[in-house]
Amino acid sequence: MRADARRNRDRLLAAADAVFSERGADASLNDLAKRAEVGIGTLYRHFPTREALLGATCDERFLTLAKHSRERSASLSALEALRVFLEELVHYAGIYQGLAASLGIVLRSGTEGCHATTAEGQRLLEAAQRADEVRGDIRLDDVVCMAMAISLSAAQDSSGTKRIPRLTEMFIDGLRPPRDARGTRHR
């Protein structure tokens, strides 16, 4: 990337973080381009969609989420590692008002952080399934959908962030394979 293109991209990302923090994920992209002191065409050349811009803006945060999850997962049960990951993903989905509504699309935007977060979530889900702690029919899309729902729910309530652990635990409980009268799990 040319030096001037790199500077424009960096300015766009800094402006995006500021504007999304102030006005939410659905803020005007024209206003964002003006704050970065570039034209709207420059913005779209670098980021063809809002979700691509959100993914790039969140990239470092998602890289951090995946890294911390990998580091701690060895010391946790498979199900607990998945629960903690989900809870953190919910918090990350709330960094910008409205981000949660498009989290699934943002995670598919192709940035290194989005890829790392998706891969880590898949790894944790599969580990919990191998440990017979999570039903085999659960997909990562289901987990991301729940992260979106929990984050949106938390944003609607003044005590929302306090509800995140409880809602996350309720979801995790629903992932477990059913048990028969003898306590044996059935997939």
PDB file of C-alpha atoms in Angstrom:
ATOM      1  CA  MET A   1       0.000   0.000   0.000  1.00  0.00           C
ATOM      2  CA  ARG A   2       1.303   3.439  -0.911  1.00  0.00           C
ATOM      3  CA  ALA A   3       2.212   5.732   1.964  1.00  0.00           C
ATOM      4  CA  ASP A   4      -0.631   8.178   1.269  1.00  0.00           C
ATOM      5  CA  ALA A   5      -3.163   5.336   1.015  1.00  0.00           C
ATOM      6  CA  ARG A   6      -1.864   3.935   4.311  1.00  0.00           C
ATOM      7  CA  ARG A   7      -2.228   7.358   5.968  1.00  0.00           C
ATOM      8  CA  ASN A   8      -5.794   7.674   4.659  1.00  0.00           C
ATOM      9  CA  ARG A   9      -6.653   4.204   5.941  1.00  0.00           C
ATOM     10  CA  ASP A  10      -5.182   4.981   9.355  1.00  0.00           C
ATOM     11  CA  ARG A  11      -7.076   8.285   9.515  1.00  0.00           C
ATOM     12  CA  LEU A  12     -10.291   6.506   8.548  1.00  0.00           C
ATOM     13  CA  LEU A  13      -9.834   3.908  11.286  1.00  0.00           C
ATOM     14  CA  ALA A  14      -9.100   6.561  13.919  1.00  0.00           C
ATOM     15  CA  ALA A  15     -12.107   8.604  12.804  1.00  0.00           C
ATOM     16  CA  ALA A  16     -14.296   5.490  12.716  1.00  0.00           C
ATOM     17  CA  ASP A  17     -13.406   4.593  16.288  1.00  0.00           C
ATOM     18  CA  ALA A  18     -14.191   8.129  17.447  1.00  0.00           C
ATOM     19  CA  VAL A  19     -17.429   8.476  15.478  1.00  0.00           C
ATOM     20  CA  PHE A  20     -18.703   4.983  16.312  1.00  0.00           C
ATOM     21  CA  SER A  21     -17.896   5.606  19.993  1.00  0.00           C
ATOM     22  CA  GLU A  22     -19.821   8.880  19.945  1.00  0.00           C
ATOM     23  CA  ARG A  23     -22.776   8.008  17.713  1.00  0.00           C
ATOM     24  CA  GLY A  24     -22.895   4.226  17.410  1.00  0.00           C
ATOM     25  CA  ALA A  25     -22.223   1.729  14.645  1.00  0.00           C
ATOM     26  CA  ASP A  26     -24.878   3.222  12.376  1.00  0.00           C
ATOM     27  CA  ALA A  27     -23.293   6.716  12.351  1.00  0.00           C
ATOM     28  CA  SER A  28     -23.115   8.576   9.075  1.00  0.00           C
ATOM     29  CA  LEU A  29     -20.226   7.393   6.924  1.00  0.00           C
ATOM     30  CA  ASN A  30     -20.169  10.826   5.271  1.00  0.00           C
ATOM     31  CA  ASP A  31     -19.532  12.393   8.687  1.00  0.00           C
ATOM     32  CA  LEU A  32     -16.854   9.824   9.347  1.00  0.00           C
ATOM     33  CA  ALA A  33     -15.095  10.593   6.042  1.00  0.00           C
ATOM     34  CA  LYS A  34     -15.237  14.330   6.808  1.00  0.00           C
ATOM     35  CA  ARG A  35     -13.700  13.744  10.234  1.00  0.00           C
ATOM     36  CA  ALA A  36     -10.901  11.746   8.591  1.00  0.00           C
ATOM     37  CA  GLU A  37     -10.502  14.558   6.057  1.00  0.00           C
ATOM     38  CA  VAL A  38     -10.981  12.249   3.074  1.00  0.00           C
ATOM     39  CA  GLY A  39     -13.699  11.883   0.489  1.00  0.00           C
ATOM     40  CA  ILE A  40     -16.442   9.285   0.733  1.00  0.00           C
ATOM     41  CA  GLY A  41     -14.947   7.524  -2.316  1.00  0.00           C
ATOM     42  CA  THR A  42     -11.695   7.038  -0.406  1.00  0.00           C
ATOM     43  CA  LEU A  43     -13.620   5.526   2.474  1.00  0.00           C
ATOM     44  CA  TYR A  44     -15.389   3.058   0.148  1.00  0.00           C
ATOM     45  CA  ARG A  45     -12.159   2.161  -1.665  1.00  0.00           C
ATOM     46  CA  HIS A  46     -10.692   1.047   1.650  1.00  0.00           C
ATOM     47  CA  PHE A  47     -13.889  -0.314   3.205  1.00  0.00           C
ATOM     48  CA  PRO A  48     -16.592  -1.295   0.701  1.00  0.00           C
ATOM     49  CA  THR A  49     -19.208  -1.894   3.423  1.00  0.00           C
ATOM     50  CA  ARG A  50     -20.008  -0.565   6.875  1.00  0.00           C
ATOM     51  CA  GLU A  51     -19.353  -4.055   8.256  1.00  0.00           C
ATOM     52  CA  ALA A  52     -15.881  -4.133   6.664  1.00  0.00           C
ATOM     53  CA  LEU A  53     -15.131  -0.803   8.354  1.00  0.00           C
ATOM     54  CA  LEU A  54     -16.482  -2.058  11.680  1.00  0.00           C
ATOM     55  CA  GLY A  55     -14.410  -5.230  11.360  1.00  0.00           C
ATOM     56  CA  ALA A  56     -11.252  -3.251  10.660  1.00  0.00           C
ATOM     57  CA  THR A  57     -12.009  -0.831  13.500  1.00  0.00           C
ATOM     58  CA  CYS A  58     -12.489  -3.745  15.926  1.00  0.00           C
ATOM     59  CA  ASP A  59      -9.609  -5.811  14.553  1.00  0.00           C
ATOM     60  CA  GLU A  60      -7.122  -5.276  17.382  1.00  0.00           C
ATOM     61  CA  ARG A  61      -9.803  -5.879  19.999  1.00  0.00           C
ATOM     62  CA  PHE A  62     -10.817  -9.150  18.343  1.00  0.00           C
ATOM     63  CA  LEU A  63      -7.182 -10.243  18.105  1.00  0.00           C
ATOM     64  CA  THR A  64      -6.857  -9.575  21.828  1.00  0.00           C
ATOM     65  CA  LEU A  65     -10.051 -11.511  22.580  1.00  0.00           C
ATOM     66  CA  ALA A  66      -8.803 -14.561  20.675  1.00  0.00           C
ATOM     67  CA  LYS A  67      -5.306 -14.381  22.185  1.00  0.00           C
ATOM     68  CA  HIS A  68      -6.546 -14.142  25.773  1.00  0.00           C
ATOM     69  CA  SER A  69      -9.005 -16.947  25.185  1.00  0.00           C
ATOM     70  CA  ARG A  70      -6.284 -19.265  23.856  1.00  0.00           C
ATOM     71  CA  GLU A  71      -4.004 -18.405  26.780  1.00  0.00           C
ATOM     72  CA  ARG A  72      -6.549 -19.151  29.481  1.00  0.00           C
ATOM     73  CA  SER A  73      -8.406 -22.076  27.908  1.00  0.00           C
ATOM     74  CA  ALA A  74      -5.852 -24.665  29.027  1.00  0.00           C
ATOM     75  CA  SER A  75      -6.631 -23.870  32.653  1.00  0.00           C
ATOM     76  CA  LEU A  76     -10.424 -24.139  32.255  1.00  0.00           C
ATOM     77  CA  SER A  77     -12.852 -26.894  31.455  1.00  0.00           C
ATOM     78  CA  ALA A  78     -13.985 -26.915  27.840  1.00  0.00           C
ATOM     79  CA  LEU A  79     -17.432 -25.617  28.771  1.00  0.00           C
ATOM     80  CA  GLU A  80     -16.083 -22.902  31.064  1.00  0.00           C
ATOM     81  CA  ALA A  81     -13.637 -21.742  28.376  1.00  0.00           C
ATOM     82  CA  LEU A  82     -16.558 -21.439  25.942  1.00  0.00           C
ATOM     83  CA  ARG A  83     -18.648 -19.583  28.541  1.00  0.00           C
ATOM     84  CA  VAL A  84     -15.902 -17.042  29.270  1.00  0.00           C
ATOM     85  CA  PHE A  85     -15.290 -16.553  25.540  1.00  0.00           C
ATOM     86  CA  LEU A  86     -19.002 -15.945  24.948  1.00  0.00           C
ATOM     87  CA  GLU A  87     -19.205 -13.472  27.816  1.00  0.00           C
ATOM     88  CA  GLU A  88     -16.226 -11.536  26.474  1.00  0.00           C
ATOM     89  CA  LEU A  89     -17.653 -11.592  22.943  1.00  0.00           C
ATOM     90  CA  VAL A  90     -20.859 -10.086  24.340  1.00  0.00           C
ATOM     91  CA  HIS A  91     -18.849  -7.275  25.941  1.00  0.00           C
ATOM     92  CA  TYR A  92     -16.938  -6.643  22.703  1.00  0.00           C
ATOM     93  CA  ALA A  93     -20.229  -6.573  20.764  1.00  0.00           C
ATOM     94  CA  GLY A  94     -21.258  -3.668  22.984  1.00  0.00           C
ATOM     95  CA  ILE A  95     -18.228  -1.437  22.441  1.00  0.00           C
ATOM     96  CA  TYR A  96     -20.217   0.620  19.926  1.00  0.00           C
ATOM     97  CA  GLN A  97     -23.941   1.092  20.273  1.00  0.00           C
ATOM     98  CA  GLY A  98     -25.554  -0.985  17.528  1.00  0.00           C
ATOM     99  CA  LEU A  99     -22.514  -3.166  16.770  1.00  0.00           C
ATOM    100  CA  ALA A 100     -24.230  -6.228  18.241  1.00  0.00           C
ATOM    101  CA  ALA A 101     -26.947  -6.100  15.586  1.00  0.00           C
ATOM    102  CA  SER A 102     -24.391  -6.807  12.852  1.00  0.00           C
ATOM    103  CA  LEU A 103     -21.826  -8.844  14.814  1.00  0.00           C
ATOM    104  CA  GLY A 104     -22.302 -11.980  12.716  1.00  0.00           C
ATOM    105  CA  ILE A 105     -21.636 -10.081   9.478  1.00  0.00           C
ATOM    106  CA  VAL A 106     -18.747  -8.137  11.005  1.00  0.00           C
ATOM    107  CA  LEU A 107     -17.061 -11.383  12.097  1.00  0.00           C
ATOM    108  CA  ARG A 108     -17.159 -12.525   8.453  1.00  0.00           C
ATOM    109  CA  SER A 109     -15.511  -9.317   7.200  1.00  0.00           C
ATOM    110  CA  GLY A 110     -12.172 -11.053   6.685  1.00  0.00           C
ATOM    111  CA  THR A 111      -9.904  -9.088   9.011  1.00  0.00           C
ATOM    112  CA  GLU A 112      -7.225 -10.932  10.919  1.00  0.00           C
ATOM    113  CA  GLY A 113      -8.960 -10.269  14.240  1.00  0.00           C
ATOM    114  CA  CYS A 114     -12.361 -11.373  12.978  1.00  0.00           C
ATOM    115  CA  HIS A 115     -10.818 -14.537  11.570  1.00  0.00           C
ATOM    116  CA  ALA A 116      -8.946 -15.217  14.824  1.00  0.00           C
ATOM    117  CA  THR A 117     -12.074 -14.688  16.927  1.00  0.00           C
ATOM    118  CA  THR A 118     -14.147 -16.953  14.690  1.00  0.00           C
ATOM    119  CA  ALA A 119     -11.468 -19.652  14.679  1.00  0.00           C
ATOM    120  CA  GLU A 120     -11.123 -19.463  18.458  1.00  0.00           C
ATOM    121  CA  GLY A 121     -14.866 -19.690  18.967  1.00  0.00           C
ATOM    122  CA  GLN A 122     -15.013 -22.732  16.669  1.00  0.00           C
ATOM    123  CA  ARG A 123     -12.084 -24.357  18.507  1.00  0.00           C
ATOM    124  CA  LEU A 124     -13.739 -23.854  21.888  1.00  0.00           C
ATOM    125  CA  LEU A 125     -17.111 -25.096  20.667  1.00  0.00           C
ATOM    126  CA  GLU A 126     -15.596 -28.243  19.174  1.00  0.00           C
ATOM    127  CA  ALA A 127     -13.602 -28.900  22.360  1.00  0.00           C
ATOM    128  CA  ALA A 128     -16.772 -28.617  24.457  1.00  0.00           C
ATOM    129  CA  GLN A 129     -18.584 -30.940  22.055  1.00  0.00           C
ATOM    130  CA  ARG A 130     -15.753 -33.515  22.202  1.00  0.00           C
ATOM    131  CA  ALA A 131     -15.932 -33.320  26.014  1.00  0.00           C
ATOM    132  CA  ASP A 132     -19.685 -34.068  25.733  1.00  0.00           C
ATOM    133  CA  GLU A 133     -20.440 -30.764  27.448  1.00  0.00           C
ATOM    134  CA  VAL A 134     -22.255 -29.240  24.461  1.00  0.00           C
ATOM    135  CA  ARG A 135     -24.742 -30.861  22.114  1.00  0.00           C
ATOM    136  CA  GLY A 136     -23.327 -31.877  18.771  1.00  0.00           C
ATOM    137  CA  ASP A 137     -25.946 -29.963  16.769  1.00  0.00           C
ATOM    138  CA  ILE A 138     -24.799 -26.552  18.032  1.00  0.00           C
ATOM    139  CA  ARG A 139     -22.925 -24.412  15.487  1.00  0.00           C
ATOM    140  CA  LEU A 140     -20.732 -21.382  16.007  1.00  0.00           C
ATOM    141  CA  ASP A 141     -23.386 -19.263  14.259  1.00  0.00           C
ATOM    142  CA  ASP A 142     -25.723 -20.206  17.135  1.00  0.00           C
ATOM    143  CA  VAL A 143     -23.179 -18.975  19.684  1.00  0.00           C
ATOM    144  CA  VAL A 144     -22.614 -15.707  17.770  1.00  0.00           C
ATOM    145  CA  CYS A 145     -26.383 -15.226  17.471  1.00  0.00           C
ATOM    146  CA  MET A 146     -26.706 -15.590  21.246  1.00  0.00           C
ATOM    147  CA  ALA A 147     -23.833 -13.143  21.795  1.00  0.00           C
ATOM    148  CA  MET A 148     -25.740 -10.669  19.630  1.00  0.00           C
ATOM    149  CA  ALA A 149     -28.988 -11.243  21.542  1.00  0.00           C
ATOM    150  CA  ILE A 150     -27.362 -10.945  24.961  1.00  0.00           C
ATOM    151  CA  SER A 151     -25.499  -7.783  23.955  1.00  0.00           C
ATOM    152  CA  LEU A 152     -28.646  -6.211  22.510  1.00  0.00           C
ATOM    153  CA  SER A 153     -30.568  -7.134  25.657  1.00  0.00           C
ATOM    154  CA  ALA A 154     -27.884  -5.640  27.872  1.00  0.00           C
ATOM    155  CA  ALA A 155     -27.906  -2.412  25.857  1.00  0.00           C
ATOM    156  CA  GLN A 156     -31.656  -1.988  26.484  1.00  0.00           C
ATOM    157  CA  ASP A 157     -31.365  -2.123  30.257  1.00  0.00           C
ATOM    158  CA  SER A 158     -29.611   0.345  32.568  1.00  0.00           C
ATOM    159  CA  SER A 159     -28.242  -2.595  34.584  1.00  0.00           C
ATOM    160  CA  GLY A 160     -27.458  -4.483  31.369  1.00  0.00           C
ATOM    161  CA  THR A 161     -23.808  -5.286  31.896  1.00  0.00           C
ATOM    162  CA  LYS A 162     -24.684  -6.804  35.256  1.00  0.00           C
ATOM    163  CA  ARG A 163     -27.078  -9.180  33.461  1.00  0.00           C
ATOM    164  CA  ILE A 164     -24.478 -10.442  30.983  1.00  0.00           C
ATOM    165  CA  PRO A 165     -23.034 -13.211  33.199  1.00  0.00           C
ATOM    166  CA  ARG A 166     -26.520 -14.457  34.118  1.00  0.00           C
ATOM    167  CA  LEU A 167     -27.772 -14.453  30.519  1.00  0.00           C
ATOM    168  CA  THR A 168     -24.576 -16.098  29.317  1.00  0.00           C
ATOM    169  CA  GLU A 169     -24.899 -18.837  31.922  1.00  0.00           C
ATOM    170  CA  MET A 170     -28.529 -19.424  30.926  1.00  0.00           C
ATOM    171  CA  PHE A 171     -27.468 -19.876  27.318  1.00  0.00           C
ATOM    172  CA  ILE A 172     -24.599 -22.211  28.243  1.00  0.00           C
ATOM    173  CA  ASP A 173     -27.031 -24.316  30.274  1.00  0.00           C
ATOM    174  CA  GLY A 174     -29.164 -24.670  27.161  1.00  0.00           C
ATOM    175  CA  LEU A 175     -26.214 -26.006  25.152  1.00  0.00           C
ATOM    176  CA  ARG A 176     -25.732 -29.047  27.354  1.00  0.00           C
ATOM    177  CA  PRO A 177     -26.862 -32.431  26.117  1.00  0.00           C
ATOM    178  CA  PRO A 178     -30.053 -33.658  27.815  1.00  0.00           C
ATOM    179  CA  ARG A 179     -29.776 -36.244  30.585  1.00  0.00           C
ATOM    180  CA  ASP A 180     -32.003 -39.208  31.305  1.00  0.00           C
ATOM    181  CA  ALA A 181     -33.335 -40.130  34.748  1.00  0.00           C
ATOM    182  CA  ARG A 182     -30.001 -41.790  35.615  1.00  0.00           C
ATOM    183  CA  GLY A 183     -28.042 -38.649  34.743  1.00  0.00           C
ATOM    184  CA  THR A 184     -26.632 -40.063  31.512  1.00  0.00           C
ATOM    185  CA  ARG A 185     -26.241 -37.488  28.758  1.00  0.00           C
ATOM    186  CA  HIS A 186     -27.815 -38.090  25.379  1.00  0.00           C
ATOM    187  CA  ARG A 187     -26.897 -36.180  22.268  1.00  0.00           C
TER     188      ARG A 187
END
